[in-house]
Amino acid sequence: MYEAFFDHHVHSRFSWDSDSSLEELVAASRRVGVGGFVLTDHVEFDPLDPGFGEYDYDSARAAWDEIQSLTPDLKIRFGAELSHQQRRLPEIREFLHARRYHWVIGAVHHVGREEISNYVARVEGEGIPLEECLGGYFKACLQGVESNLYDCLGHLDFPKRYSRRGPDLTGEFWLRHYGKEIRSALSACLDFGVFLEVNTGSYRVGFNEPYPGWAILDLYHRLGGSEVVLSSDAHRPEDVGTAYGAVIRELVRRGLSVRNGVA
Ligand SMILES: [Zn+2]
Ligand SMILES: [Zn+2]
């Protein structure tokens, strides 16, 4: 069905928050009909993060090596999703320097040192509107791209996932309040040749648009972006390829083509 396309963002048991075995992911990928997937387990650098110290590169790499040799019909590539924090830049650089990946996603999961789900719950509990307190989030996305360490910028408007306002937080909403910051992050992607991820995980939690929302993707197109990479951010086997059909159709309708970032 989607043989031409990869799922560029898939978690497995090598992530602290997923139990999927590689065999289950292979079966799910065949079922949904993607041409392949990239294993992108979480790597955390902040000791306060629940996933800190949980990632084992050597074990993940060995498991990938074994599974890809057993599945010649499916392209499986080895990657990681790194939590970008500007204060952790030296550790992140050192980590990547010493390891080999086909595909590295830089994603922001914190505001300051506070993990994003906790942060959003706290500020909303204190009555602080999201319109006013996520400048730091989008700035970190820009810094992640500018670090030039990543192949791809992950789930750009991710804070919407944790808000009680849910699908009201459309791409238009983010552009209305953080247009300057988002435009800078998108322009940096184009300048540095960093892929922009269209992440469909949002469809599993009640949204009708990906991360980032359509208005942001339209802005990316107006800025000169013509290609994006597609991913599901699967944490369970059945999540692989979430909403691919509908999202590919809508991307094409908006003049964006879906690229594979790995060969
Ligand atoms: Zn993420
Ligand atoms: Zn992820």
mmCIF file of C-alpha atoms and ligand atoms in Angstrom:
data_model
loop_
_atom_site.group_PDB
_atom_site.id
_atom_site.type_symbol
_atom_site.label_atom_id
_atom_site.label_comp_id
_atom_site.label_asym_id
_atom_site.label_seq_id
_atom_site.Cartn_x
_atom_site.Cartn_y
_atom_site.Cartn_z
ATOM 1 C CA MET A 1 0.000 0.000 0.000
ATOM 2 C CA TYR A 2 2.732 2.450 0.989
ATOM 3 C CA GLU A 3 5.682 0.465 -0.344
ATOM 4 C CA ALA A 4 7.343 3.647 -1.560
ATOM 5 C CA PHE A 5 7.389 5.138 1.929
ATOM 6 C CA PHE A 6 9.290 4.641 5.127
ATOM 7 C CA ASP A 7 8.059 5.135 8.626
ATOM 8 C CA HIS A 8 10.923 7.339 9.850
ATOM 9 C CA HIS A 9 10.129 7.269 13.561
ATOM 10 C CA VAL A 10 9.445 3.968 15.330
ATOM 11 C CA HIS A 11 10.165 3.049 18.951
ATOM 12 C CA SER A 12 10.961 -0.416 20.252
ATOM 13 C CA ARG A 13 11.831 -2.105 23.526
ATOM 14 C CA PHE A 14 15.092 -0.152 23.446
ATOM 15 C CA SER A 15 13.051 2.919 24.380
ATOM 16 C CA TRP A 16 12.120 3.394 28.026
ATOM 17 C CA ASP A 17 8.472 3.941 27.073
ATOM 18 C CA SER A 18 7.900 1.122 24.539
ATOM 19 C CA ASP A 19 7.735 -2.680 24.725
ATOM 20 C CA SER A 20 7.568 -3.462 20.997
ATOM 21 C CA SER A 21 9.872 -6.235 19.847
ATOM 22 C CA LEU A 22 11.581 -5.826 16.487
ATOM 23 C CA GLU A 23 9.761 -8.942 15.242
ATOM 24 C CA GLU A 24 6.412 -7.352 16.086
ATOM 25 C CA LEU A 25 7.416 -4.160 14.289
ATOM 26 C CA VAL A 26 8.401 -6.124 11.213
ATOM 27 C CA ALA A 27 5.029 -7.928 11.188
ATOM 28 C CA ALA A 28 3.165 -4.630 11.664
ATOM 29 C CA SER A 29 5.132 -2.942 8.857
ATOM 30 C CA ARG A 30 4.309 -5.775 6.475
ATOM 31 C CA ARG A 31 0.658 -5.618 7.487
ATOM 32 C CA VAL A 32 0.294 -1.879 6.939
ATOM 33 C CA GLY A 33 2.413 -2.049 3.792
ATOM 34 C CA VAL A 34 5.196 0.496 4.383
ATOM 35 C CA GLY A 35 8.419 -0.116 2.479
ATOM 36 C CA GLY A 36 10.479 0.062 5.638
ATOM 37 C CA PHE A 37 11.015 1.771 8.932
ATOM 38 C CA VAL A 38 13.707 3.428 10.961
ATOM 39 C CA LEU A 39 14.265 2.304 14.507
ATOM 40 C CA THR A 40 14.441 5.567 16.452
ATOM 41 C CA ASP A 41 14.644 4.803 20.139
ATOM 42 C CA HIS A 42 14.777 7.559 22.722
ATOM 43 C CA VAL A 43 18.111 8.876 23.922
ATOM 44 C CA GLU A 44 17.831 11.231 26.899
ATOM 45 C CA PHE A 45 20.560 13.475 28.252
ATOM 46 C CA ASP A 46 18.958 15.079 31.290
ATOM 47 C CA PRO A 47 19.360 13.126 34.551
ATOM 48 C CA LEU A 48 15.909 14.387 35.581
ATOM 49 C CA ASP A 49 14.273 12.627 32.640
ATOM 50 C CA PRO A 50 12.594 9.264 33.355
ATOM 51 C CA GLY A 51 14.365 7.734 30.354
ATOM 52 C CA PHE A 52 17.853 8.908 31.352
ATOM 53 C CA GLY A 53 20.412 6.099 31.230
ATOM 54 C CA GLU A 54 17.901 3.620 29.802
ATOM 55 C CA TYR A 55 19.211 3.497 26.233
ATOM 56 C CA ASP A 56 21.787 0.867 25.290
ATOM 57 C CA TYR A 57 23.341 1.608 21.900
ATOM 58 C CA ASP A 58 25.251 -1.658 21.550
ATOM 59 C CA SER A 59 22.221 -3.842 22.283
ATOM 60 C CA ALA A 60 19.971 -1.812 19.990
ATOM 61 C CA ARG A 61 22.526 -1.898 17.197
ATOM 62 C CA ALA A 62 23.056 -5.659 17.561
ATOM 63 C CA ALA A 63 19.298 -6.319 17.511
ATOM 64 C CA TRP A 64 18.923 -4.140 14.411
ATOM 65 C CA ASP A 65 21.806 -5.926 12.722
ATOM 66 C CA GLU A 66 20.171 -9.278 13.309
ATOM 67 C CA ILE A 67 16.627 -8.320 12.276
ATOM 68 C CA GLN A 68 17.581 -6.518 9.093
ATOM 69 C CA SER A 69 19.582 -9.515 7.915
ATOM 70 C CA LEU A 70 16.448 -11.662 8.407
ATOM 71 C CA THR A 71 14.058 -9.360 6.523
ATOM 72 C CA PRO A 72 15.350 -8.696 3.009
ATOM 73 C CA ASP A 73 11.813 -7.740 1.877
ATOM 74 C CA LEU A 74 11.719 -4.787 4.251
ATOM 75 C CA LYS A 75 14.174 -1.914 4.629
ATOM 76 C CA ILE A 76 15.010 -1.381 8.267
ATOM 77 C CA ARG A 77 17.395 1.392 9.179
ATOM 78 C CA PHE A 78 19.083 2.255 12.435
ATOM 79 C CA GLY A 79 18.408 5.616 14.032
ATOM 80 C CA ALA A 80 17.579 7.409 17.255
ATOM 81 C CA GLU A 81 15.402 10.187 18.612
ATOM 82 C CA LEU A 82 17.536 12.522 20.696
ATOM 83 C CA SER A 83 15.960 14.911 23.167
ATOM 84 C CA HIS A 84 17.512 18.222 22.265
ATOM 85 C CA GLN A 85 18.403 20.500 25.164
ATOM 86 C CA GLN A 86 20.761 23.352 24.462
ATOM 87 C CA ARG A 87 22.400 22.940 27.873
ATOM 88 C CA ARG A 88 23.264 19.316 26.949
ATOM 89 C CA LEU A 89 24.853 20.164 23.619
ATOM 90 C CA PRO A 90 28.382 18.990 24.528
ATOM 91 C CA GLU A 91 27.120 15.572 25.717
ATOM 92 C CA ILE A 92 24.883 15.209 22.658
ATOM 93 C CA ARG A 93 27.727 16.068 20.301
ATOM 94 C CA GLU A 94 30.051 13.635 22.028
ATOM 95 C CA PHE A 95 27.405 10.893 21.994
ATOM 96 C CA LEU A 96 26.805 11.228 18.259
ATOM 97 C CA HIS A 97 30.464 11.559 17.435
ATOM 98 C CA ALA A 98 31.173 8.111 18.857
ATOM 99 C CA ARG A 99 28.234 6.274 17.261
ATOM 100 C CA ARG A 100 26.861 5.404 13.848
ATOM 101 C CA TYR A 101 23.299 6.039 12.772
ATOM 102 C CA HIS A 102 21.478 6.210 9.461
ATOM 103 C CA TRP A 103 18.982 8.727 10.793
ATOM 104 C CA VAL A 104 18.922 10.980 13.837
ATOM 105 C CA ILE A 105 15.824 12.895 14.874
ATOM 106 C CA GLY A 106 16.301 15.968 17.027
ATOM 107 C CA ALA A 107 13.177 16.535 19.082
ATOM 108 C CA VAL A 108 12.370 18.892 21.925
ATOM 109 C CA HIS A 109 10.699 17.265 24.913
ATOM 110 C CA HIS A 110 11.449 19.915 27.563
ATOM 111 C CA VAL A 111 10.898 23.508 28.472
ATOM 112 C CA GLY A 112 13.982 24.367 30.462
ATOM 113 C CA ARG A 113 14.545 21.211 32.476
ATOM 114 C CA GLU A 114 10.858 20.416 32.822
ATOM 115 C CA GLU A 115 9.548 17.545 30.712
ATOM 116 C CA ILE A 116 6.885 18.880 28.332
ATOM 117 C CA SER A 117 3.856 16.882 29.588
ATOM 118 C CA ASN A 118 4.587 18.010 33.169
ATOM 119 C CA TYR A 119 5.210 21.553 32.022
ATOM 120 C CA VAL A 120 1.946 21.864 30.084
ATOM 121 C CA ALA A 121 -0.059 20.306 32.948
ATOM 122 C CA ARG A 122 1.572 22.662 35.448
ATOM 123 C CA VAL A 123 1.117 25.902 33.528
ATOM 124 C CA GLU A 124 -2.476 25.064 32.620
ATOM 125 C CA GLY A 125 -3.118 24.197 36.263
ATOM 126 C CA GLU A 126 -1.742 27.595 37.245
ATOM 127 C CA GLY A 127 -3.947 29.331 34.662
ATOM 128 C CA ILE A 128 -1.031 30.461 32.478
ATOM 129 C CA PRO A 129 -2.179 30.370 28.819
ATOM 130 C CA LEU A 130 -0.075 28.392 26.343
ATOM 131 C CA GLU A 131 -0.146 31.519 24.190
ATOM 132 C CA GLU A 132 2.384 33.026 26.601
ATOM 133 C CA CYS A 133 4.741 30.344 27.854
ATOM 134 C CA LEU A 134 6.074 28.251 24.978
ATOM 135 C CA GLY A 135 8.537 30.661 23.409
ATOM 136 C CA GLY A 136 11.325 28.619 25.022
ATOM 137 C CA TYR A 137 9.994 25.452 23.440
ATOM 138 C CA PHE A 138 10.108 26.800 19.898
ATOM 139 C CA LYS A 139 13.450 28.478 20.517
ATOM 140 C CA ALA A 140 14.878 25.093 21.510
ATOM 141 C CA CYS A 141 13.548 23.630 18.237
ATOM 142 C CA LEU A 142 15.453 26.321 16.343
ATOM 143 C CA GLN A 143 18.599 25.676 18.376
ATOM 144 C CA GLY A 144 18.291 21.969 17.659
ATOM 145 C CA VAL A 145 18.299 22.620 13.918
ATOM 146 C CA GLU A 146 21.113 25.159 14.219
ATOM 147 C CA SER A 147 23.253 22.635 16.102
ATOM 148 C CA ASN A 148 23.548 20.856 12.738
ATOM 149 C CA LEU A 149 23.630 17.512 14.585
ATOM 150 C CA TYR A 150 20.358 16.056 13.355
ATOM 151 C CA ASP A 151 18.958 14.770 10.082
ATOM 152 C CA CYS A 152 15.435 15.721 10.967
ATOM 153 C CA LEU A 153 13.418 18.042 13.207
ATOM 154 C CA GLY A 154 10.792 15.970 15.027
ATOM 155 C CA HIS A 155 7.156 16.839 15.865
ATOM 156 C CA LEU A 156 7.423 20.632 15.755
ATOM 157 C CA ASP A 157 4.191 21.631 17.558
ATOM 158 C CA PHE A 158 4.286 18.720 20.017
ATOM 159 C CA PRO A 159 3.122 20.637 23.141
ATOM 160 C CA LYS A 160 -0.442 20.449 21.775
ATOM 161 C CA ARG A 161 -0.501 16.772 22.647
ATOM 162 C CA TYR A 162 -0.567 17.450 26.372
ATOM 163 C CA SER A 163 -2.962 20.383 26.489
ATOM 164 C CA ARG A 164 -6.537 20.100 27.702
ATOM 165 C CA ARG A 165 -7.433 22.295 24.719
ATOM 166 C CA GLY A 166 -6.662 19.412 22.333
ATOM 167 C CA PRO A 167 -7.625 19.909 18.667
ATOM 168 C CA ASP A 168 -8.305 23.635 19.209
ATOM 169 C CA LEU A 169 -4.529 23.981 19.058
ATOM 170 C CA THR A 170 -4.340 23.994 15.279
ATOM 171 C CA GLY A 171 -1.430 25.048 13.110
ATOM 172 C CA GLU A 172 -3.153 28.463 12.829
ATOM 173 C CA PHE A 173 -3.132 28.791 16.617
ATOM 174 C CA TRP A 174 0.609 28.215 16.853
ATOM 175 C CA LEU A 175 1.359 30.586 14.001
ATOM 176 C CA ARG A 176 -0.825 33.285 15.537
ATOM 177 C CA HIS A 177 1.142 33.186 18.801
ATOM 178 C CA TYR A 178 4.589 31.869 17.831
ATOM 179 C CA GLY A 179 4.748 32.747 14.135
ATOM 180 C CA LYS A 180 8.161 34.372 14.329
ATOM 181 C CA GLU A 181 9.746 31.467 16.213
ATOM 182 C CA ILE A 182 8.169 28.826 13.982
ATOM 183 C CA ARG A 183 9.181 30.651 10.814
ATOM 184 C CA SER A 184 12.778 30.790 12.100
ATOM 185 C CA ALA A 185 12.801 27.050 12.825
ATOM 186 C CA LEU A 186 11.375 26.212 9.381
ATOM 187 C CA SER A 187 13.819 28.533 7.611
ATOM 188 C CA ALA A 188 16.690 26.959 9.525
ATOM 189 C CA CYS A 189 15.562 23.507 8.360
ATOM 190 C CA LEU A 190 15.792 24.730 4.781
ATOM 191 C CA ASP A 191 19.129 26.486 5.315
ATOM 192 C CA PHE A 192 20.791 23.525 7.038
ATOM 193 C CA GLY A 193 19.186 20.813 4.901
ATOM 194 C CA VAL A 194 17.430 19.312 7.912
ATOM 195 C CA PHE A 195 14.289 17.366 7.047
ATOM 196 C CA LEU A 196 11.001 18.494 8.540
ATOM 197 C CA GLU A 197 9.111 15.572 10.042
ATOM 198 C CA VAL A 198 5.376 15.158 9.461
ATOM 199 C CA ASN A 199 4.451 13.049 12.462
ATOM 200 C CA THR A 200 1.062 11.320 12.432
ATOM 201 C CA GLY A 201 1.109 10.268 16.099
ATOM 202 C CA SER A 202 -1.301 13.157 16.733
ATOM 203 C CA TYR A 203 -4.099 11.205 15.000
ATOM 204 C CA ARG A 204 -3.949 8.602 17.757
ATOM 205 C CA VAL A 205 -4.721 11.225 20.389
ATOM 206 C CA GLY A 206 -7.652 13.001 18.754
ATOM 207 C CA PHE A 207 -6.133 15.508 16.333
ATOM 208 C CA ASN A 208 -7.083 15.875 12.693
ATOM 209 C CA GLU A 209 -3.732 17.157 11.604
ATOM 210 C CA PRO A 210 -0.177 15.973 12.110
ATOM 211 C CA TYR A 211 2.642 17.495 14.147
ATOM 212 C CA PRO A 212 3.116 20.148 12.849
ATOM 213 C CA GLY A 213 -0.387 21.260 11.826
ATOM 214 C CA TRP A 214 -1.392 22.064 8.255
ATOM 215 C CA ALA A 215 -1.005 25.839 8.508
ATOM 216 C CA ILE A 216 2.613 25.363 9.593
ATOM 217 C CA LEU A 217 3.214 22.970 6.706
ATOM 218 C CA ASP A 218 1.690 25.550 4.340
ATOM 219 C CA LEU A 219 4.113 28.148 5.705
ATOM 220 C CA TYR A 220 6.992 25.715 5.163
ATOM 221 C CA HIS A 221 5.857 25.387 1.548
ATOM 222 C CA ARG A 222 5.649 29.177 1.111
ATOM 223 C CA LEU A 223 9.186 29.489 2.488
ATOM 224 C CA GLY A 224 10.415 27.177 -0.262
ATOM 225 C CA GLY A 225 10.054 23.757 1.368
ATOM 226 C CA SER A 226 8.887 21.152 -1.091
ATOM 227 C CA GLU A 227 9.612 17.839 0.620
ATOM 228 C CA VAL A 228 8.884 16.330 4.017
ATOM 229 C CA VAL A 229 9.462 12.967 5.669
ATOM 230 C CA LEU A 230 6.618 10.976 7.162
ATOM 231 C CA SER A 231 6.495 9.120 10.452
ATOM 232 C CA SER A 232 4.090 7.636 12.973
ATOM 233 C CA ASP A 233 6.139 7.882 16.189
ATOM 234 C CA ALA A 234 4.880 4.354 16.893
ATOM 235 C CA HIS A 235 5.274 3.195 20.482
ATOM 236 C CA ARG A 236 3.230 0.019 19.827
ATOM 237 C CA PRO A 237 3.404 -2.226 16.740
ATOM 238 C CA GLU A 238 -0.146 -1.342 15.690
ATOM 239 C CA ASP A 239 0.845 2.346 15.528
ATOM 240 C CA VAL A 240 3.177 1.886 12.534
ATOM 241 C CA GLY A 241 1.945 3.888 9.545
ATOM 242 C CA THR A 242 -0.864 5.663 11.444
ATOM 243 C CA ALA A 243 -3.106 7.673 9.065
ATOM 244 C CA TYR A 244 -0.569 7.434 6.209
ATOM 245 C CA GLY A 245 -3.193 7.337 3.435
ATOM 246 C CA ALA A 246 -5.079 10.457 4.522
ATOM 247 C CA VAL A 247 -1.933 12.418 5.372
ATOM 248 C CA ILE A 248 -0.102 11.590 2.131
ATOM 249 C CA ARG A 249 -3.170 12.689 0.128
ATOM 250 C CA GLU A 250 -3.430 15.957 2.040
ATOM 251 C CA LEU A 251 0.300 16.706 1.738
ATOM 252 C CA VAL A 252 0.171 16.211 -2.011
ATOM 253 C CA ARG A 253 -2.949 18.413 -2.228
ATOM 254 C CA ARG A 254 -0.962 21.143 -0.455
ATOM 255 C CA GLY A 255 1.943 20.838 -2.871
ATOM 256 C CA LEU A 256 4.350 18.947 -0.603
ATOM 257 C CA SER A 257 5.931 15.690 -1.635
ATOM 258 C CA VAL A 258 6.831 12.867 0.704
ATOM 259 C CA ARG A 259 10.513 11.979 0.614
ATOM 260 C CA ASN A 260 12.452 9.191 2.216
ATOM 261 C CA GLY A 261 15.346 10.497 4.258
ATOM 262 C CA VAL A 262 17.149 7.162 4.279
ATOM 263 C CA ALA A 263 18.002 4.904 1.372
HETATM 264 ZN ZN ZN B 1 9.424 12.726 20.636
HETATM 265 ZN ZN ZN B 2 9.251 9.445 19.368
#
